[in-house]
CSV table of C-alpha atoms and ligand atoms in Angstrom, one decimal:
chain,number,residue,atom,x,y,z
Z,1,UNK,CA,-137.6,-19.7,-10.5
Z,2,UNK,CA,-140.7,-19.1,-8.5
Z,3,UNK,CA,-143.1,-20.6,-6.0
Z,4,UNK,CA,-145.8,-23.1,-6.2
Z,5,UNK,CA,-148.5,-22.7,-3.5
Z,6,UNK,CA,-151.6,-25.0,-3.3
Z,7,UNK,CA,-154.7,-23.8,-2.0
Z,8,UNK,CA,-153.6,-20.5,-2.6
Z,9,UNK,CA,-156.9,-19.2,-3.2
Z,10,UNK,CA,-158.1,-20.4,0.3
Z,11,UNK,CA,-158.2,-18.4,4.1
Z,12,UNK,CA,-154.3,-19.1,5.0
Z,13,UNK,CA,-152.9,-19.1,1.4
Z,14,UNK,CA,-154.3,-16.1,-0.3
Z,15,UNK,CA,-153.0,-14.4,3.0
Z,16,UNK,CA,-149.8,-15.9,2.4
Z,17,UNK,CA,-149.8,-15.1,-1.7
Z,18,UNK,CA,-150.4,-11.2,-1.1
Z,19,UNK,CA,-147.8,-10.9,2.1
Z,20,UNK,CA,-145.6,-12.7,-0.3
Z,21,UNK,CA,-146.0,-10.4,-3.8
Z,22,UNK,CA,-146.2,-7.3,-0.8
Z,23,UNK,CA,-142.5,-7.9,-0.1
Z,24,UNK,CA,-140.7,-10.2,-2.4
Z,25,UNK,CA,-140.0,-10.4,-6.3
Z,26,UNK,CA,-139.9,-14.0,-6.5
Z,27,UNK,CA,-142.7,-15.2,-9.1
Z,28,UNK,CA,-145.8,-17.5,-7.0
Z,29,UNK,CA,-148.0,-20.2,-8.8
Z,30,UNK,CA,-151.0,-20.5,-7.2
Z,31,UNK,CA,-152.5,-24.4,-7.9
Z,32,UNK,CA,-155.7,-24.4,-6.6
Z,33,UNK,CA,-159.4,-26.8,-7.3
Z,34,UNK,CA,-161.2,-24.1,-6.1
Z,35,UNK,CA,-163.3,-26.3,-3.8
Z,36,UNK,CA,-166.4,-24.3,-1.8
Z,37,UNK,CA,-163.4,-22.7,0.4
Z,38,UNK,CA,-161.2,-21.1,-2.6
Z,39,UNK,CA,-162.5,-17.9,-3.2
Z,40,UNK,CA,-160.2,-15.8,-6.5
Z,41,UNK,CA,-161.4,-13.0,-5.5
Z,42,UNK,CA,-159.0,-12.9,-2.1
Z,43,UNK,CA,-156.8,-13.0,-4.7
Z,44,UNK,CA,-158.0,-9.9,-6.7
Z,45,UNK,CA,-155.6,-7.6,-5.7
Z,46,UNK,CA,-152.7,-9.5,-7.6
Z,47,UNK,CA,-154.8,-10.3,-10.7
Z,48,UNK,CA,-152.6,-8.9,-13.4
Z,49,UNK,CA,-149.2,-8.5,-11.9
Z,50,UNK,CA,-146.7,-10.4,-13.7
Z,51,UNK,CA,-145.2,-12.4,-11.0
Z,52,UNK,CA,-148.8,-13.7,-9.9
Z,53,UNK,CA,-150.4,-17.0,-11.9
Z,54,UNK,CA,-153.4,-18.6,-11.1
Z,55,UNK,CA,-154.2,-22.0,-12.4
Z,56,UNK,CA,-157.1,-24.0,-11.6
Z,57,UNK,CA,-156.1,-28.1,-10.7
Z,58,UNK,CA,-155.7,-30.6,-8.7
Z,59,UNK,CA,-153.1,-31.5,-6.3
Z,60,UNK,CA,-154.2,-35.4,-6.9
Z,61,UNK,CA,-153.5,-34.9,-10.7
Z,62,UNK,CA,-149.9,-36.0,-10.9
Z,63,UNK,CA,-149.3,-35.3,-14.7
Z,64,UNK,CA,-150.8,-31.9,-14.6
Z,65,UNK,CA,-148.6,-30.6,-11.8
Z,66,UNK,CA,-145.2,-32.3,-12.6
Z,67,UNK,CA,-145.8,-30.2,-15.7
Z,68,UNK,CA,-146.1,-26.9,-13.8
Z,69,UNK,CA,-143.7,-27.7,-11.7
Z,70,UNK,CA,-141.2,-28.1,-14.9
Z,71,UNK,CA,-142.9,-25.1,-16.7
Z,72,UNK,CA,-142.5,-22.5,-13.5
Z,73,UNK,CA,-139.0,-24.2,-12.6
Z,74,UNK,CA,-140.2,-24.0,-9.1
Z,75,UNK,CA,-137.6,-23.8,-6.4
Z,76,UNK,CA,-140.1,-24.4,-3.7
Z,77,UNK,CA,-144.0,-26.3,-3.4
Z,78,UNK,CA,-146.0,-24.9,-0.2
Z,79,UNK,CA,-148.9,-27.1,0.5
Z,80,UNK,CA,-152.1,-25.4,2.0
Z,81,UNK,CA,-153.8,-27.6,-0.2
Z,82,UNK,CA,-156.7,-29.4,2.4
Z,83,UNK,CA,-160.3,-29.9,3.3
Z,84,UNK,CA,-159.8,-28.0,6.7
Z,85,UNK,CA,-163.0,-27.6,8.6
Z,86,UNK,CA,-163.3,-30.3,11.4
Z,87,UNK,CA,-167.5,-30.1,11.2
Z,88,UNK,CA,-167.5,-31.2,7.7
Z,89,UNK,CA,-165.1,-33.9,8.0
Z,90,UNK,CA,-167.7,-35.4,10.6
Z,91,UNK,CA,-170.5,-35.1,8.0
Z,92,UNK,CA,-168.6,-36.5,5.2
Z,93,UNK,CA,-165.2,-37.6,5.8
Z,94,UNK,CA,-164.5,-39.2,2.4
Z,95,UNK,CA,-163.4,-36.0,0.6
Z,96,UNK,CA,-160.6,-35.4,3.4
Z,97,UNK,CA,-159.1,-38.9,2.7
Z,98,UNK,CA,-159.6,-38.0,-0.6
Z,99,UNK,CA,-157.4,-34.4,-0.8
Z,100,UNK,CA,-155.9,-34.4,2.3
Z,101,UNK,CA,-154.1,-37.7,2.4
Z,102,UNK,CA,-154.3,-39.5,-1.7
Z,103,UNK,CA,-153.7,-35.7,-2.9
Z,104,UNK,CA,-151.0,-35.0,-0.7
Z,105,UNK,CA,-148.9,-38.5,-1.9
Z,106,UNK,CA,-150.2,-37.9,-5.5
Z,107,UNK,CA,-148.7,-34.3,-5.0
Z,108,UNK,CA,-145.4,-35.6,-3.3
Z,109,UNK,CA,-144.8,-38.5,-6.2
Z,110,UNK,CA,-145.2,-35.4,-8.6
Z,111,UNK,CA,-142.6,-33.5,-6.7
Z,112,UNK,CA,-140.3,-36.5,-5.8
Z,113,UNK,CA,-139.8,-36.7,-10.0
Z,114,UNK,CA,-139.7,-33.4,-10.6
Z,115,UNK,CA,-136.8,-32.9,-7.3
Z,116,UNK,CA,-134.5,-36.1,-8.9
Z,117,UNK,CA,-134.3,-34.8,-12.3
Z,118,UNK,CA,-133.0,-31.4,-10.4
Z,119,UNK,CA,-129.5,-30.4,-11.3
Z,120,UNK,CA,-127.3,-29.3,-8.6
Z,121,UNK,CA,-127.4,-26.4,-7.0
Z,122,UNK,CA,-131.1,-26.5,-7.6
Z,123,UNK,CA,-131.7,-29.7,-6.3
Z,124,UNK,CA,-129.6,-28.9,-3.0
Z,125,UNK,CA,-131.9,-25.7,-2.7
Z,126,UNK,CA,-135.7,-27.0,-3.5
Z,127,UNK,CA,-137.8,-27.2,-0.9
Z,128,UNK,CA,-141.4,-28.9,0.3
Z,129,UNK,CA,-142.9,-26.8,2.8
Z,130,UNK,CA,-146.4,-28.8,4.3
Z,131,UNK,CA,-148.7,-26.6,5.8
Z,132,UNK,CA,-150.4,-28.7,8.8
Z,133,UNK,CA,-152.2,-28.7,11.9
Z,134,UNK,CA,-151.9,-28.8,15.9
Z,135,UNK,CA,-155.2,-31.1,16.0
Z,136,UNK,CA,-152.3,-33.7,14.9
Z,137,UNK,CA,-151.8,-34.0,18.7
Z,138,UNK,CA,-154.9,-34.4,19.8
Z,139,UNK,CA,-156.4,-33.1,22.7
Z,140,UNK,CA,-155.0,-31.7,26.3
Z,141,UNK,CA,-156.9,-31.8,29.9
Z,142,UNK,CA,-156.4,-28.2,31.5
Z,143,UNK,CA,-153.2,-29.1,33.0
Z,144,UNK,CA,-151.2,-30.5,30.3
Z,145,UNK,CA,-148.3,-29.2,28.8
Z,146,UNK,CA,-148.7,-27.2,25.3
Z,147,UNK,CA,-147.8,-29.5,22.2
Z,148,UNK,CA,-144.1,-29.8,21.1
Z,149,UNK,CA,-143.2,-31.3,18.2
Z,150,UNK,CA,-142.4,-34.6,20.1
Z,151,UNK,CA,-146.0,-34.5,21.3
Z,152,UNK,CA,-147.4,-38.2,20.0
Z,153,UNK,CA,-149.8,-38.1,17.6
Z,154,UNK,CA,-153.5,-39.3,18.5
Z,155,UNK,CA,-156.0,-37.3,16.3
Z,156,UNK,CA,-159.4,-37.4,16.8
Z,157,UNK,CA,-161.7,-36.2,13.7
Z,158,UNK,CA,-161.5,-37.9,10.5
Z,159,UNK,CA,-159.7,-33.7,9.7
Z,160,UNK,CA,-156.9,-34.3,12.1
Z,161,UNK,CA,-156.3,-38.3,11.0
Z,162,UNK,CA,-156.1,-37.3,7.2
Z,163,UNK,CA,-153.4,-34.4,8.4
Z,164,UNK,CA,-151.7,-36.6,10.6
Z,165,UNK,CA,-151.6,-39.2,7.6
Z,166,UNK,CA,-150.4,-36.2,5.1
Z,167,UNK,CA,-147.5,-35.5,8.0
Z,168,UNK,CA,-146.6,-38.7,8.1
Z,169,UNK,CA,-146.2,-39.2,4.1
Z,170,UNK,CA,-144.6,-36.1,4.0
Z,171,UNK,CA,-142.0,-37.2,6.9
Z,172,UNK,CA,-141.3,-40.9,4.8
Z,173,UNK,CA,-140.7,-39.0,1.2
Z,174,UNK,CA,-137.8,-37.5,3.5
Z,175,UNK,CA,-136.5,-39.9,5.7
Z,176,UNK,CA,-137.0,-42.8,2.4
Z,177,UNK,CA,-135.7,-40.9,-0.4
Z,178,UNK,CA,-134.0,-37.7,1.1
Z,179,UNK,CA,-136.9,-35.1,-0.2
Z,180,UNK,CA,-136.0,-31.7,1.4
Z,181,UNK,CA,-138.9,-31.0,3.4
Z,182,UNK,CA,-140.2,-29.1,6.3
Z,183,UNK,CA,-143.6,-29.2,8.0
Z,184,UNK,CA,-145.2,-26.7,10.5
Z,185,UNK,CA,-148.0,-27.6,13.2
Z,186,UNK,CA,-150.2,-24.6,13.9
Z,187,UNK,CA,-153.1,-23.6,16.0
Z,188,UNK,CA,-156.4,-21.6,15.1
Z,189,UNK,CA,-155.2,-18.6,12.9
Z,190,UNK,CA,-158.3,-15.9,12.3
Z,191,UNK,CA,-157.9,-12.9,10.1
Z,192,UNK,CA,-159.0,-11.5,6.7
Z,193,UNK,CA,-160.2,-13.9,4.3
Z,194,UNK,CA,-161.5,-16.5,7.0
Z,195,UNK,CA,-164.6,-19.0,5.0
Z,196,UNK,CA,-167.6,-18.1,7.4
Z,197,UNK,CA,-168.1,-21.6,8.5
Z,198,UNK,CA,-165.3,-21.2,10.9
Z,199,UNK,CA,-166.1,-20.1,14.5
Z,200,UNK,CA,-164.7,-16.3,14.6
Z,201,UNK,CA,-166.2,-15.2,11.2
Z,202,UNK,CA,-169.2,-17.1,11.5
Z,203,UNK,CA,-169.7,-15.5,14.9
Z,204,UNK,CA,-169.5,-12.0,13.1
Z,205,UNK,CA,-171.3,-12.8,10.4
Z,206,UNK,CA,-174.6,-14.1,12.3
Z,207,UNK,CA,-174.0,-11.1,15.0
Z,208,UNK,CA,-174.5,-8.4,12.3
Z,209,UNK,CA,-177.5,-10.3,10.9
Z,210,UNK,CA,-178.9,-10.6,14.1
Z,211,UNK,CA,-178.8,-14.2,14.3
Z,212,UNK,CA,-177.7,-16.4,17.0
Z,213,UNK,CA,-174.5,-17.3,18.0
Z,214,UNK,CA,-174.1,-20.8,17.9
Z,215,UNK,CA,-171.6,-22.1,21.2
Z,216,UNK,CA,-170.9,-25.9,21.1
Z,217,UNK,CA,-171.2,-27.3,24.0
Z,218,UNK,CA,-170.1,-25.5,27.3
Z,219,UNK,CA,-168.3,-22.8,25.4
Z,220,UNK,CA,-165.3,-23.8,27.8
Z,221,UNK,CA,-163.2,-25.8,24.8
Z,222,UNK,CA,-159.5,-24.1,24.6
Z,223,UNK,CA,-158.1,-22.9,21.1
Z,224,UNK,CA,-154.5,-21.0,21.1
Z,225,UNK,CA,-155.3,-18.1,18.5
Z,226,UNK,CA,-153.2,-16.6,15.7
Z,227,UNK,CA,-153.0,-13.7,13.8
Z,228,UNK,CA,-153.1,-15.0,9.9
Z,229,UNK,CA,-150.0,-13.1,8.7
Z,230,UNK,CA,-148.3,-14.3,12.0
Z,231,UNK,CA,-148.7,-17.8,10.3
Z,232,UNK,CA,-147.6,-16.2,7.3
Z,233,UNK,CA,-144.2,-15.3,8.5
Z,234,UNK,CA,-143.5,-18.4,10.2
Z,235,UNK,CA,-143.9,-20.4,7.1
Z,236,UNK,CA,-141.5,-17.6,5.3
Z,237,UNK,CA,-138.9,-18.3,8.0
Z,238,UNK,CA,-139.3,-21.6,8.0
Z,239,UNK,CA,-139.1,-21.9,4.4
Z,240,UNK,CA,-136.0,-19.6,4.6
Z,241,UNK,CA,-133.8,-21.4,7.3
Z,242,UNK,CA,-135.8,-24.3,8.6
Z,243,UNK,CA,-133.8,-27.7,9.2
Z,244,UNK,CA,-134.4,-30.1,6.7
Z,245,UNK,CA,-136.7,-32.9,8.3
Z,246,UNK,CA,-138.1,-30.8,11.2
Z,247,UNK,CA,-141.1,-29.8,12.1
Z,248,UNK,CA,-142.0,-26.8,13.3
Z,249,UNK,CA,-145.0,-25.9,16.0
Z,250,UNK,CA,-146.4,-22.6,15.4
Z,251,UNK,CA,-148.6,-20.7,18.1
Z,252,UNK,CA,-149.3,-17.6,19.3
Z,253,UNK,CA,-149.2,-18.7,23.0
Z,254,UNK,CA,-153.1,-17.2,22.9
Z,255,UNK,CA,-154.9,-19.7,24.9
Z,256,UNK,CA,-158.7,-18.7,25.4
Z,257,UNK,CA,-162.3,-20.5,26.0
Z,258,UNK,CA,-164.7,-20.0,22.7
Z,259,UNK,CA,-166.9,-18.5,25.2
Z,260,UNK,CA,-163.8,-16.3,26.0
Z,261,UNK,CA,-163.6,-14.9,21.9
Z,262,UNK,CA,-167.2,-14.6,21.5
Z,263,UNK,CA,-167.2,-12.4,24.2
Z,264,UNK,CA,-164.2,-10.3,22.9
Z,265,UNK,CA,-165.6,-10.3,19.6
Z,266,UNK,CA,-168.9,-9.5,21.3
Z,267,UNK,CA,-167.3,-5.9,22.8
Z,268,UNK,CA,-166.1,-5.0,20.0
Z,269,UNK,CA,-168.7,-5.1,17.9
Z,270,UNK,CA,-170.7,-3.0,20.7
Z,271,UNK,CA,-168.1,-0.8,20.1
Z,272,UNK,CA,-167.5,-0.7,16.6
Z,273,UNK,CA,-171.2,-1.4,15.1
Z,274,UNK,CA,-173.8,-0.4,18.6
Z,275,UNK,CA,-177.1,-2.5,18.5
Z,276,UNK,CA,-180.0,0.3,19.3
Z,277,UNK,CA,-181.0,0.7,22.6
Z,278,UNK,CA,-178.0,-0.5,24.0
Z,279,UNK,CA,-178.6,-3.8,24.0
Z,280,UNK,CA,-175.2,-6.2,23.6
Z,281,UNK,CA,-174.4,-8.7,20.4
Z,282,UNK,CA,-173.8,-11.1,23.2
Z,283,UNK,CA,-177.6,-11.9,24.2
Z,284,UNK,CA,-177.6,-13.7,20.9
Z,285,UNK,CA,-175.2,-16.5,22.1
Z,286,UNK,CA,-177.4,-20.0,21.9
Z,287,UNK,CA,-175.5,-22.9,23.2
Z,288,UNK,CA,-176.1,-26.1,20.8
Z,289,UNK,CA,-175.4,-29.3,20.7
Z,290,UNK,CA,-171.6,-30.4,21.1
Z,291,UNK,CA,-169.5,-31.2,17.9
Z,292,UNK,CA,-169.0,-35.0,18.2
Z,293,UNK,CA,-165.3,-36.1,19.6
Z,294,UNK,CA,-164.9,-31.8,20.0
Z,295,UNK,CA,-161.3,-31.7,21.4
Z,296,UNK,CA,-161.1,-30.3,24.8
Z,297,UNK,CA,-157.8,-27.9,24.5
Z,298,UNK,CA,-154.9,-27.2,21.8
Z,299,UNK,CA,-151.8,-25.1,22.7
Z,300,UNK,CA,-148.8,-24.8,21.6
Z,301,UNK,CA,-145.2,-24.6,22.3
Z,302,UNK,CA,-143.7,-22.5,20.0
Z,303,UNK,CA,-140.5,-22.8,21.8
Z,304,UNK,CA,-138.4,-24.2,18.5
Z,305,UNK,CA,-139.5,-21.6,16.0
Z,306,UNK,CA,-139.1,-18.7,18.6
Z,307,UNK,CA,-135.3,-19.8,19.8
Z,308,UNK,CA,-134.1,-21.9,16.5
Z,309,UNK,CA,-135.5,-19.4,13.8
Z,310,UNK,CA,-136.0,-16.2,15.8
Z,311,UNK,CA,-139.9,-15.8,15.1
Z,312,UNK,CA,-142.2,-14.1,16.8
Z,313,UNK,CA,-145.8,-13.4,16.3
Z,314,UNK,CA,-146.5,-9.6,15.9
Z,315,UNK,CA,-150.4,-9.4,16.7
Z,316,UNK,CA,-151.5,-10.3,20.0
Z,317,UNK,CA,-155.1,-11.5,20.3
Z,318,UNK,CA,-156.8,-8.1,21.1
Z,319,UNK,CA,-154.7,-6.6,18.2
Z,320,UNK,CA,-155.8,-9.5,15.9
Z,321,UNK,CA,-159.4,-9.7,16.4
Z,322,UNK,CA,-160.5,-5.9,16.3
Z,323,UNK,CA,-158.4,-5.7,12.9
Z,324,UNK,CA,-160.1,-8.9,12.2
Z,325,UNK,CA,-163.6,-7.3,12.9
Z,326,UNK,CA,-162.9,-3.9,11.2
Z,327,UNK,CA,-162.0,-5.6,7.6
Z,328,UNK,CA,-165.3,-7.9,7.9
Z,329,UNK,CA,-166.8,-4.7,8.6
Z,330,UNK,CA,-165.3,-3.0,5.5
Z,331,UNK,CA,-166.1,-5.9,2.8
Z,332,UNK,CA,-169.6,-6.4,2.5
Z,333,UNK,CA,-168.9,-7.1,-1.2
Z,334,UNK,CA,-166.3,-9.9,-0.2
Z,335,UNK,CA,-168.9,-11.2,2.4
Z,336,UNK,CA,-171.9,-11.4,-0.3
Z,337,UNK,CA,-169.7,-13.2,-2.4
Z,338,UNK,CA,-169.2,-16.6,-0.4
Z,339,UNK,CA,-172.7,-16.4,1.4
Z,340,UNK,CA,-174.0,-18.0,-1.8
Z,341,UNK,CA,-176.4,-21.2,-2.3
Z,342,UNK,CA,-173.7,-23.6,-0.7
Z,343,UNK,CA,-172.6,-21.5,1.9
Z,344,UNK,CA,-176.8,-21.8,3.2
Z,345,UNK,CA,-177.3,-25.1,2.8
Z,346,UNK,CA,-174.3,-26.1,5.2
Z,347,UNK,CA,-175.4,-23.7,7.5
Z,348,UNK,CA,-179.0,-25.5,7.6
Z,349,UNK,CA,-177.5,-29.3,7.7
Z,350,UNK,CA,-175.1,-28.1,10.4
Z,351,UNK,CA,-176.8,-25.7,12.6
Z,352,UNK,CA,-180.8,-26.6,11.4
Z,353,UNK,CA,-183.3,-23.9,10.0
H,1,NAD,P1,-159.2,-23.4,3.4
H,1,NAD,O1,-160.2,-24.4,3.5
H,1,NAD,O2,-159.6,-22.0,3.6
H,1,NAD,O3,-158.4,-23.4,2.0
H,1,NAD,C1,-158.1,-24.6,1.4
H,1,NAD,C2,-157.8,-24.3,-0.1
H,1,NAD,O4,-157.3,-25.5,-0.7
H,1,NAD,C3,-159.0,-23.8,-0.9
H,1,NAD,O5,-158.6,-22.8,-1.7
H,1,NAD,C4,-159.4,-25.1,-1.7
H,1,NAD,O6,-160.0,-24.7,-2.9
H,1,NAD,C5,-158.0,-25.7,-1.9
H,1,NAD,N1,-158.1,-27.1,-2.3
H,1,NAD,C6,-158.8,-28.1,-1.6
H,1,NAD,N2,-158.6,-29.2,-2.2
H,1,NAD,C7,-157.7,-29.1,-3.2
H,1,NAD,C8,-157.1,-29.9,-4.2
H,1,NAD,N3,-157.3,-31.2,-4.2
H,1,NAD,N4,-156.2,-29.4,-5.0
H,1,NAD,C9,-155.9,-28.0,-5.0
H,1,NAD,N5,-156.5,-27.2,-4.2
H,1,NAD,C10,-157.4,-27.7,-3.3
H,1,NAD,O7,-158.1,-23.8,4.5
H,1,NAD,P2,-157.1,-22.9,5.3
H,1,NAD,O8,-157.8,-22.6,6.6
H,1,NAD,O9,-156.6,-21.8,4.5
H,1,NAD,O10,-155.9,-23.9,5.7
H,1,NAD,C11,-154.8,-24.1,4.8
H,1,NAD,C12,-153.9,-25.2,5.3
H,1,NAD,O11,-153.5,-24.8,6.6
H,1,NAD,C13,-154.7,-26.5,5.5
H,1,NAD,O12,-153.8,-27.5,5.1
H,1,NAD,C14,-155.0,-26.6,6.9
H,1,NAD,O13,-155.0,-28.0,7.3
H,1,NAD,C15,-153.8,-25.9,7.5
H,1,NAD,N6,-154.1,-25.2,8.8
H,1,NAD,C16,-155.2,-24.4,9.0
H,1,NAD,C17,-155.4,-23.7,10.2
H,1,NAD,C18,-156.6,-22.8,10.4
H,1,NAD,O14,-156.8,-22.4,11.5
H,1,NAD,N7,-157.3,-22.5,9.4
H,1,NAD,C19,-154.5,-23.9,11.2
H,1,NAD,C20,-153.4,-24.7,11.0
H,1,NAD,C21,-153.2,-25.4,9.8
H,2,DAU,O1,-156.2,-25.9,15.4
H,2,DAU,C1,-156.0,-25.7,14.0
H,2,DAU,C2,-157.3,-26.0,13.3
H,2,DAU,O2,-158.2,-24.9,13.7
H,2,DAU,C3,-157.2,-26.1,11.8
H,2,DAU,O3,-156.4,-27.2,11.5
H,2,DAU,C4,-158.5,-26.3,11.2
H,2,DAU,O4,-158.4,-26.3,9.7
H,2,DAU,C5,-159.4,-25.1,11.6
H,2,DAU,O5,-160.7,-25.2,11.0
H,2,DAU,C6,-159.5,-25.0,13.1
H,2,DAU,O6,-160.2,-26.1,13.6
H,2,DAU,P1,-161.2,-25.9,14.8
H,2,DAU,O7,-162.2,-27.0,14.8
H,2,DAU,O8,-160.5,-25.6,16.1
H,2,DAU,O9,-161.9,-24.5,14.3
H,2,DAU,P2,-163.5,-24.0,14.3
H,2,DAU,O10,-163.4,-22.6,13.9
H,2,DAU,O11,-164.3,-25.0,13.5
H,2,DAU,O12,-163.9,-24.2,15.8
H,2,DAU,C7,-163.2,-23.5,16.8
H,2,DAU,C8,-163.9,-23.8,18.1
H,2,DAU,O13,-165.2,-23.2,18.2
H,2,DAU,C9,-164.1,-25.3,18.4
H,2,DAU,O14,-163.9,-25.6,19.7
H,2,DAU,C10,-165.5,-25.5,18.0
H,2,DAU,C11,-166.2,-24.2,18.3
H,2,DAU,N1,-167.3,-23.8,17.5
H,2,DAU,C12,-167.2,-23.8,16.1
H,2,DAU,C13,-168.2,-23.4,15.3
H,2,DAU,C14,-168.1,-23.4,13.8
H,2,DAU,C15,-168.5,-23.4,18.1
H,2,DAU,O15,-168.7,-23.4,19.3
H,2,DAU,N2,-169.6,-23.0,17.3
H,2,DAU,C16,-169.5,-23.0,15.9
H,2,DAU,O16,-170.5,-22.7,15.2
């Protein structure tokens, strides 16, 4: 038996794939299209242990994975499969429909045969873990609540609608034809790994070049942060003893401004990497133009996974972020690697020369 995880060779999956091989035995199939945002080489570490396969493909492409799903006799599918950056989906929306929402219900139908052809007890213990999103909910005003998981959904980017789609699809396959599944919501993870198009590595990334930092906006929009591997364990408990049908919000209860992480990131950079003459990363900050629709404040309520399945995160933020700083600072090579051709020209049709 062994594990199927898409987009395994992307930020949150590769994370997942070498926390997984660190501490279990269980076999993992990685299914990944390597789009611009998987990267095998946050997977070189495992290349050439036996329990670790990579294969290059599609979620969309039902055939091909109802057939690894009956080679690897997989006991469990975790989707990170997704186009994920928010920025993007403004510029071209199509490709999130695309993976995000057809791929997903190409990858369920796949699954959904596979799952009724199950004898029992196998078919009693497969599970479809769905990796998602809090930008399902939508936005808060200061004041509001964090997210639950009865929050309604109203997503605002053509990102969050294509999730919010994906959740929904994934919710029907259960409640329609009894598919075991579980989903988890979570907020902004950051960590090792992280595509520099994303606010905290990009942040580093033009700070060390001496480039400016580029603050939508006011700077004052609220994220809830979490450590990657934080997410990581969730989805391992989750996977372990969630409740068929639920859906569990994940957070690290790390509410801050982006102004807020740019200036942490900021101090310890000073720290870690001094400018000469004691000048500060943070005089490079350039406010720019706001993203369009830019959600005002996520945070969660991790209340169900922290009571029902006994998680807690183990980083907090000022843990999280110098770790977070001191690998960027120790993989140059990694870094070179995805600055390529494509990485520069979305940095010039999103941010200009
Ligand atoms: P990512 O963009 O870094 O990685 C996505 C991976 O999916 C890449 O390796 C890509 O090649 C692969 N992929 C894309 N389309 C595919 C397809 N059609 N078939 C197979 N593979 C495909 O994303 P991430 O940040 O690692 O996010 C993973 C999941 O977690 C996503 O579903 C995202 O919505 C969700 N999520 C992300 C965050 C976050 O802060 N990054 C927070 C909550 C939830
Ligand atoms: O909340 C979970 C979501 O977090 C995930 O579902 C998404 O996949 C993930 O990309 C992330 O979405 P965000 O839009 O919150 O992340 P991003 O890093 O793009 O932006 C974080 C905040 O920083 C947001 O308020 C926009 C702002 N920002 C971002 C960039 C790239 C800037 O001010 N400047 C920037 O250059």
């Amino acid at each position: 038996m062994s594990l199927l995880v898409t987009g395994g060779a992307g930020f949150i999956g590769s994370n997942f794939v070498l926390e997984w091989l660190s501490r279990e035995q269980e076999p993992i199939v990685v299914l990944d299209k390597l789009t611009y945002a998987g990267n095998p080489e946050n997977l070189a570490s495992v290349h050439g242990d036996p329990r670790f396969t990579f294969v290059r493909g599609d979620i969309g492409d039902r055939p091909f994975v109802a057939d690894l799903l009956q080679k690897h006799e997989v006991r469990a599918v975790l989707n990170f499969a997704a186009e994920s950056h928010v920025d993007r989906s403004i510029h071209g929306p199509g490709e999130f429909i695309h993976t995000n929402v057809v791929g997903t219900f190409e990858l369920l139908e796949a699954v959904r045969g596979y799952w009724s052809a199950l004898e029992e007890p196998a078919k009693q213990a497969f599970r479809f873990l769905h990796v998602s999103t809090d930008e399902v909910y939508g936005s808060l005003g200061p004041e509001d609540p964090a997210f639950t998981e009865k929050h309604q959904f109203q997503p605002n980017s053509p990102y969050s609608a294509s999730k919010a789609a994906s959740d929904h699809l994934v919710r029907a396959y259960h409640h329609t034809y009894g598919l075991p599944v579980l989903t988890t919501n979570c907020s902004n993870n950051y960590g090792p790994f992280h595509f520099p198009e994303k606010l905290i590595p990009l942040m580093i990334l033009n700070a060390l070049n001496g480039k400016p930092l580029p603050v939508y906006g006011d700077g004052k929009n609220v994220r809830d942060w979490l450590y990657v591997t934080d997410h990581c364990s969730a989805i391992r408990r989750v996977l372990q003893a969630g409740r068929l049908g639920e859906t569990y919000n994940v957070g690290g209860r790390n509410e801050m401004t982006n102004l807020e992480v740019v200036q942490k990131l900021c101090a310890i950079l000073d720290e870690l990497r001094p400018l000469e003459h004691g000048t500060s990363y943070w005089d490079q900050v350039h406010f720019v133009k706001d993203r369009p629709g830019h959600d005002r404040r996520y945070a969660i309520d991790a209340s169900l996974i922290e009571h029902e399945l006994g998680w807690l995160p183990a980083e907090t933020f000022e843990t999280g972020i110098r770790k977070t700083i001191e690998w960027y600072l120790a993989h140059p090579d990694w870094i070179q690697g995805v600055v390529s051709g494509a990485y520069r020209e979305w940095v010039v049709k999103q941010y200009g020369a």
